[in-house]
Coordinates of C-alpha atoms in Angstrom, one line a residue:
X128 CA -2.7 19.3 4.0
X129 CA -6.6 20.3 4.1
X130 CA -7.5 23.1 1.5
X131 CA -7.1 26.8 1.9
X132 CA -8.6 29.8 0.1
X133 CA -5.4 30.0 -1.9
X134 CA -5.6 26.4 -3.0
X135 CA -9.2 26.8 -4.3
X136 CA -7.3 29.4 -7.2
X137 CA -5.0 26.4 -8.1
X138 CA -5.5 25.6 -12.0
X139 CA -5.9 22.0 -11.4
X140 CA -7.1 19.9 -8.7
X141 CA -4.6 17.2 -9.5
X142 CA -1.7 16.1 -11.5
X143 CA -0.8 12.5 -12.1
X144 CA 2.7 11.6 -13.5
X145 CA 4.1 8.5 -14.7
X146 CA 3.4 5.6 -17.1
X147 CA 0.5 4.9 -19.6
X148 CA 0.2 1.8 -22.1
X149 CA -2.4 0.3 -24.1
X150 CA -3.8 -2.6 -22.2
X151 CA -4.9 -6.1 -23.7
X152 CA -7.1 -7.9 -21.5
X153 CA -8.5 -11.1 -22.2
X154 CA -12.1 -11.6 -23.3
X155 CA -11.6 -15.4 -22.4
X156 CA -12.6 -15.1 -18.9
X157 CA -11.3 -18.1 -16.8
X158 CA -9.2 -19.4 -19.8
X159 CA -5.4 -20.2 -19.3
X160 CA -3.4 -17.8 -21.2
X161 CA -2.4 -20.3 -23.9
X162 CA -6.2 -20.7 -24.6
X163 CA -6.9 -17.2 -25.2
X164 CA -8.5 -16.5 -28.3
X165 CA -9.1 -12.5 -28.4
X166 CA -8.5 -9.6 -26.4
X167 CA -10.2 -6.3 -25.7
X168 CA -8.1 -3.1 -25.8
X169 CA -8.3 -0.3 -23.1
X170 CA -6.0 2.5 -21.7
X171 CA -3.7 1.9 -18.6
X172 CA -1.0 3.1 -16.4
X173 CA -1.4 3.6 -13.2
X174 CA -1.3 7.4 -13.2
X175 CA -3.5 7.5 -16.3
X176 CA -5.8 5.2 -14.7
X177 CA -5.9 7.5 -11.5
X178 CA -6.0 10.7 -13.8
X179 CA -9.4 9.4 -15.5
X180 CA -10.7 7.9 -12.2
X181 CA -10.4 11.5 -10.5
X182 CA -11.7 13.1 -13.6
X183 CA -14.9 10.8 -13.6
X184 CA -15.5 11.8 -9.9
X185 CA -15.4 15.4 -11.0
X186 CA -11.7 16.7 -10.4
X187 CA -9.9 18.8 -12.8
X188 CA -6.9 16.9 -13.6
X189 CA -4.0 16.9 -15.8
X190 CA -1.6 14.1 -17.0
X191 CA 2.2 14.0 -17.2
X192 CA 3.2 11.0 -19.1
X193 CA 4.8 10.3 -22.7
X194 CA 4.0 8.5 -25.7
X195 CA 5.4 7.3 -28.7
X196 CA 5.0 9.1 -32.2
X197 CA 2.6 6.0 -32.9
X198 CA -0.8 4.6 -33.7
X199 CA -0.6 3.6 -29.9
X200 CA -0.1 7.0 -28.7
X201 CA -2.8 8.1 -30.9
X202 CA -5.4 5.5 -29.1
X203 CA -4.4 6.7 -25.5
X204 CA -4.4 10.5 -26.4
X205 CA -8.0 10.0 -28.1
X206 CA -9.2 8.5 -25.1
X207 CA -7.6 10.9 -22.7
X208 CA -9.1 13.9 -24.3
X209 CA -12.5 12.1 -24.5
X210 CA -12.6 12.0 -20.8
X211 CA -11.7 15.6 -20.3
X212 CA -8.3 15.3 -19.0
X213 CA -5.8 18.1 -19.6
X214 CA -3.2 16.2 -22.1
X215 CA -1.4 19.5 -23.3
X216 CA 1.8 18.4 -21.2
X217 CA 2.2 15.0 -22.7
X218 CA 5.2 15.0 -25.0
X219 CA 5.5 12.8 -28.0
X220 CA 8.8 10.8 -27.9
X221 CA 9.9 9.9 -31.6
X222 CA 11.7 7.0 -31.9
X223 CA 10.0 5.5 -28.8
X224 CA 7.5 3.7 -28.3
X225 CA 4.0 3.7 -26.3
X226 CA 4.0 0.8 -23.8
X227 CA 1.6 -2.1 -23.8
X228 CA 0.2 -4.6 -21.3
X229 CA -1.3 -8.4 -21.7
X230 CA -3.5 -9.8 -19.3
X231 CA -5.0 -12.9 -18.6
X232 CA -8.1 -13.2 -16.4
X233 CA -8.5 -15.9 -14.3
X234 CA -10.5 -15.3 -11.4
X235 CA -10.5 -15.2 -8.4
X236 CA -6.7 -15.4 -8.1
X237 CA -4.6 -15.9 -11.0
X238 CA -4.0 -12.7 -13.5
X239 CA -0.9 -13.4 -15.5
X240 CA 0.3 -10.2 -16.9
X241 CA 3.4 -9.4 -19.4
X242 CA 4.4 -5.6 -19.6
X243 CA 6.0 -4.5 -23.0
X244 CA 8.0 -1.4 -21.9
X245 CA 11.0 -1.9 -24.0
X246 CA 12.5 1.5 -25.8
X247 CA 9.3 2.9 -23.5
X248 CA 8.2 6.5 -24.1
X249 CA 6.9 7.3 -20.8
X250 CA 10.2 6.4 -19.1
X251 CA 11.9 9.0 -21.3
X252 CA 10.3 11.9 -19.3
X253 CA 12.8 14.3 -19.0
X254 CA 13.4 17.5 -16.5
X255 CA 12.4 20.0 -19.5
X256 CA 9.1 18.0 -19.7
X257 CA 8.6 18.6 -16.0
X258 CA 9.6 22.1 -16.0
X259 CA 7.1 22.6 -19.1
X260 CA 4.3 21.5 -16.6
X261 CA 2.8 23.8 -14.1
X262 CA 3.4 21.2 -11.1
X263 CA 3.1 24.2 -8.8
X264 CA -0.5 24.9 -9.9
X265 CA -2.2 21.6 -8.6
X266 CA -3.5 21.0 -5.2
X267 CA -1.9 17.6 -5.3
X268 CA 0.5 15.6 -7.4
X269 CA 0.4 11.9 -7.5
X270 CA 3.6 9.8 -8.7
X271 CA 4.4 6.2 -8.7
X272 CA 7.1 4.0 -8.0
X273 CA 7.4 2.6 -11.4
X274 CA 8.2 6.3 -12.5
X275 CA 11.5 5.8 -10.3
X276 CA 12.7 2.6 -11.9
X277 CA 15.2 4.4 -14.7
X278 CA 16.4 7.3 -15.9
X279 CA 15.6 10.0 -16.9
X280 CA 11.9 9.2 -15.3
X281 CA 13.7 8.8 -12.2
X282 CA 15.1 12.4 -11.6
X283 CA 12.3 14.1 -13.5
X284 CA 9.8 12.1 -11.1
X285 CA 11.9 13.4 -8.0
X286 CA 12.1 16.8 -9.5
X287 CA 8.2 17.1 -10.0
X288 CA 7.7 15.9 -6.2
X289 CA 10.8 18.7 -5.3
X290 CA 8.9 21.4 -7.1
X291 CA 5.5 20.4 -5.7
X292 CA 6.8 20.5 -2.0
X293 CA 8.5 23.7 -1.9
X294 CA 4.9 25.1 -3.4
X295 CA 3.1 23.4 -0.9
X296 CA 1.7 21.3 -3.3
X297 CA 0.5 17.6 -1.4
X298 CA 2.7 14.7 -3.0
X299 CA 1.0 11.5 -2.7
X300 CA 3.0 8.0 -3.6
X301 CA 1.1 4.9 -5.2
X302 CA 3.8 2.6 -4.4
X303 CA 2.9 0.7 -7.4
X304 CA 5.5 -2.4 -7.4
X305 CA 6.2 -4.1 -10.8
X306 CA 9.3 -6.0 -9.8
X307 CA 9.9 -7.0 -13.6
X308 CA 10.4 -3.1 -14.2
X309 CA 13.4 -2.9 -11.8
X310 CA 17.0 -4.3 -12.5
X311 CA 17.0 -5.8 -9.0
X312 CA 14.0 -6.1 -6.6
X313 CA 16.4 -4.6 -3.5
X314 CA 16.9 -1.4 -6.1
X315 CA 13.2 -0.6 -5.5
X316 CA 13.3 -0.5 -1.6
X317 CA 16.3 1.8 -1.9
X318 CA 15.1 3.9 -4.6
X319 CA 11.8 4.5 -2.9
X320 CA 13.1 5.0 0.6
X321 CA 15.3 7.9 -0.6
X322 CA 12.3 9.5 -1.9
X323 CA 10.2 9.5 1.0
X324 CA 11.7 12.8 2.3
X325 CA 9.6 14.4 -0.4
X326 CA 6.4 12.4 -0.1
X327 CA 3.1 13.5 2.3
X328 CA 0.8 10.5 1.6
X329 CA 1.9 7.2 0.7
X330 CA -0.6 4.5 -0.4
X331 CA 0.0 0.7 -1.1
X332 CA -0.9 -2.8 0.0
X333 CA 0.8 -4.8 2.8
X334 CA 2.9 -6.6 -0.1
X335 CA 3.8 -3.1 -1.6
X336 CA 4.7 -1.5 2.1
X337 CA 7.1 -4.4 2.6
X338 CA 8.7 -3.8 -0.9
X339 CA 9.5 -0.3 0.3
X340 CA 11.7 -1.6 3.0
X341 CA 13.0 -4.5 1.0
X342 CA 16.4 -5.4 1.5
X343 CA 16.5 -9.3 0.4
X344 CA 15.4 -10.4 -3.0
X345 CA 14.2 -13.5 -1.8
X346 CA 11.4 -11.7 0.2
X347 CA 9.7 -11.7 -3.2
X348 CA 7.8 -14.3 -4.4
X349 CA 6.0 -13.9 -8.2
X350 CA 3.6 -16.5 -8.7
X351 CA 1.4 -17.3 -12.0
X352 CA 3.4 -14.2 -13.5
X353 CA 1.2 -11.7 -11.2
X354 CA 3.5 -8.9 -11.7
X355 CA 0.5 -6.6 -10.4
X356 CA 0.1 -8.9 -7.5
X357 CA 3.7 -9.9 -6.3
X358 CA 3.9 -11.5 -2.6
X359 CA 6.5 -9.6 -0.3
X360 CA 7.3 -11.0 3.0
X361 CA 8.0 -8.7 6.1
X362 CA 6.8 -6.9 8.9
X363 CA 4.3 -4.7 7.4
X364 CA 3.6 -2.4 10.7
X365 CA 7.7 -2.3 11.3
X366 CA 7.6 -1.0 7.7
X367 CA 5.2 1.6 7.7
X368 CA 6.5 3.1 11.3
X369 CA 9.8 3.2 9.4
X370 CA 8.4 5.3 6.3
X371 CA 6.5 7.5 8.7
X372 CA 10.0 8.5 10.3
X373 CA 11.2 9.0 6.6
X374 CA 8.6 12.0 5.6
X375 CA 5.4 10.9 5.0
X376 CA 2.6 11.9 7.3
X377 CA 0.2 9.6 6.4
X378 CA 0.5 6.0 5.3
X379 CA -2.6 4.2 3.5
X380 CA -2.7 0.5 4.0
X381 CA -5.1 -1.3 1.1
X382 CA -6.3 -4.8 2.5
X383 CA -8.9 -5.6 -0.1
X384 CA -12.4 -6.5 0.7
X385 CA -11.9 -6.7 4.5
X386 CA -10.9 -3.2 5.2
X387 CA -8.0 -0.3 4.8
X388 CA -6.0 1.2 7.9
X389 CA -4.9 4.8 8.1
X390 CA -1.6 5.1 9.7
X391 CA -0.4 8.6 10.9
X392 CA 2.4 10.4 12.5
X393 CA 2.0 13.9 14.4
X394 CA 5.1 15.6 16.1
X395 CA 7.0 12.3 16.0
X396 CA 4.4 10.4 17.8
X397 CA 2.5 7.6 15.4
X398 CA -1.0 7.1 16.3
X399 CA -3.0 4.0 16.5
X400 CA -4.3 2.7 13.3
X401 CA -7.6 3.6 11.9
X402 CA -9.7 1.0 10.1
X403 CA -12.3 1.7 7.7
X404 CA -14.5 -1.2 6.4
X405 CA -14.3 -2.4 2.8
X406 CA -17.0 -3.4 0.5
X407 CA -17.0 -7.4 -0.4
X408 CA -17.9 -8.1 -3.7
X409 CA -17.2 -11.1 -6.6
X410 CA -13.7 -10.4 -7.8
X411 CA -13.7 -10.4 -11.7
X412 CA -10.3 -8.6 -12.5
X413 CA -8.2 -7.2 -9.4
X414 CA -6.1 -4.9 -11.7
X415 CA -7.2 -1.3 -11.7
X416 CA -8.7 -1.6 -8.2
X417 CA -5.8 0.1 -6.5
X418 CA -6.0 2.8 -9.0
X419 CA -9.6 3.4 -8.3
X420 CA -8.6 3.5 -4.7
X421 CA -6.3 6.2 -4.9
X422 CA -9.0 8.1 -7.1
X423 CA -10.8 8.3 -4.2
X424 CA -8.4 9.2 -1.8
X425 CA -7.4 12.0 -4.1
X426 CA -11.1 13.4 -4.3
X427 CA -11.6 13.3 -0.5
X428 CA -8.7 15.1 -0.1
X429 CA -9.3 17.9 -2.8
X430 CA -12.7 18.5 -1.1
X431 CA -11.3 18.4 2.5
X432 CA -13.1 15.5 3.9
X433 CA -11.6 13.4 6.8
X434 CA -9.7 10.6 6.3
X435 CA -12.1 7.9 7.2
X436 CA -14.7 9.1 5.0
X437 CA -12.3 9.7 2.2
X438 CA -10.6 5.9 2.5
X439 CA -14.3 4.9 2.9
X440 CA -14.9 6.2 -0.9
X441 CA -11.6 4.9 -1.8
X442 CA -12.8 1.5 -0.6
X443 CA -15.8 1.8 -2.8
X444 CA -14.1 2.8 -5.8
X445 CA -11.7 -0.2 -5.4
X446 CA -14.7 -2.4 -5.0
X447 CA -16.4 -1.2 -8.1
X448 CA -13.2 -1.7 -10.2
X449 CA -12.7 -5.2 -9.5
X450 CA -15.8 -6.5 -10.5
X451 CA -15.2 -5.0 -14.1
X452 CA -13.1 -6.1 -17.2
X453 CA -10.6 -3.4 -17.4
X454 CA -9.1 -0.4 -15.4
X455 CA -9.3 3.1 -16.8
X456 CA -12.4 2.3 -19.0
X457 CA -14.3 1.2 -16.2
X458 CA -13.5 4.0 -13.7
X459 CA -17.1 4.9 -11.6
X460 CA -18.5 8.2 -12.0
X461 CA -19.3 10.2 -8.7
X462 CA -23.2 9.4 -9.1
X463 CA -22.2 5.6 -9.6
X464 CA -19.7 5.5 -6.5
X465 CA -22.2 7.5 -4.3
X466 CA -25.1 5.0 -5.0
X467 CA -23.0 2.2 -4.4
X468 CA -22.0 3.4 -0.9
X469 CA -25.7 4.2 -0.3
X470 CA -26.7 0.8 -1.2
X471 CA -23.7 -0.8 1.2
X472 CA -24.2 0.9 4.1
X473 CA -23.2 4.4 3.6
X474 CA -20.3 6.1 4.7

């Protein structure tokens, strides 16, 4: 999965695919949701955030999502174009709506969230939308679990991964477990397991990793409406070993401020996990941290770094994000994250 001379000729370093939204985040930090008096408007959605994060780190990025023929779609596209992300493959879907997220912020551990994704434009991504996007002209394709929750996005996402694999493009999966986006939490596990044959690298938290091997709805515990931080019981190490035998050769396990773990398989043999220290910081908002993390993973991969250094960078990107108010709008630049790492012990 490391760079070659042919890969340097690719049109894009990264194509990210999946959801996009307008994010309305509480300005009243610490206030219960019912007492919020105002919100700040940002751009969000896991693959959209990652497109911004990788672009700010210096990569050449295209985003495949869809927006409605509405003012929220204008808002999202205006921001992305200003960031320098290639938006030419983002269709507008007349009659459908760009999605929205509303979030309360009660640090350190309460972040109640509500999705508005009914009649959602990005779930209407079609096979033709994928075929109109130069998937094979990227060095990496990033997809997310939420993109598999409904048709036609599910088939379209699987096709994008198939086309990428056939062309030797590395496919990364951000597990992105959002239980309220699935008709049955068990369907998430069934669907994700069936997709793993197309995946090279998996990125997720312990709870998300357990969710891929989910067999009982009772394993999911959602407290304080924390759709983005659902607790999922299970044996995460056993889940990782099962995943590695289904297709991926690398699973990166996010564990917050403490550390991350790198799990690899080679010729059928699973190696001992490699631990990568994190960066303890004061948490303001956990949303977006994982997207910053994935941006760092993609940057290290595209630049041919070893996985330890890559995940150390990813940890730093995630640490910076949890100290901020929002997601995409606060992704660190290359210089900002390098300075942060230097000031916190280096690589």
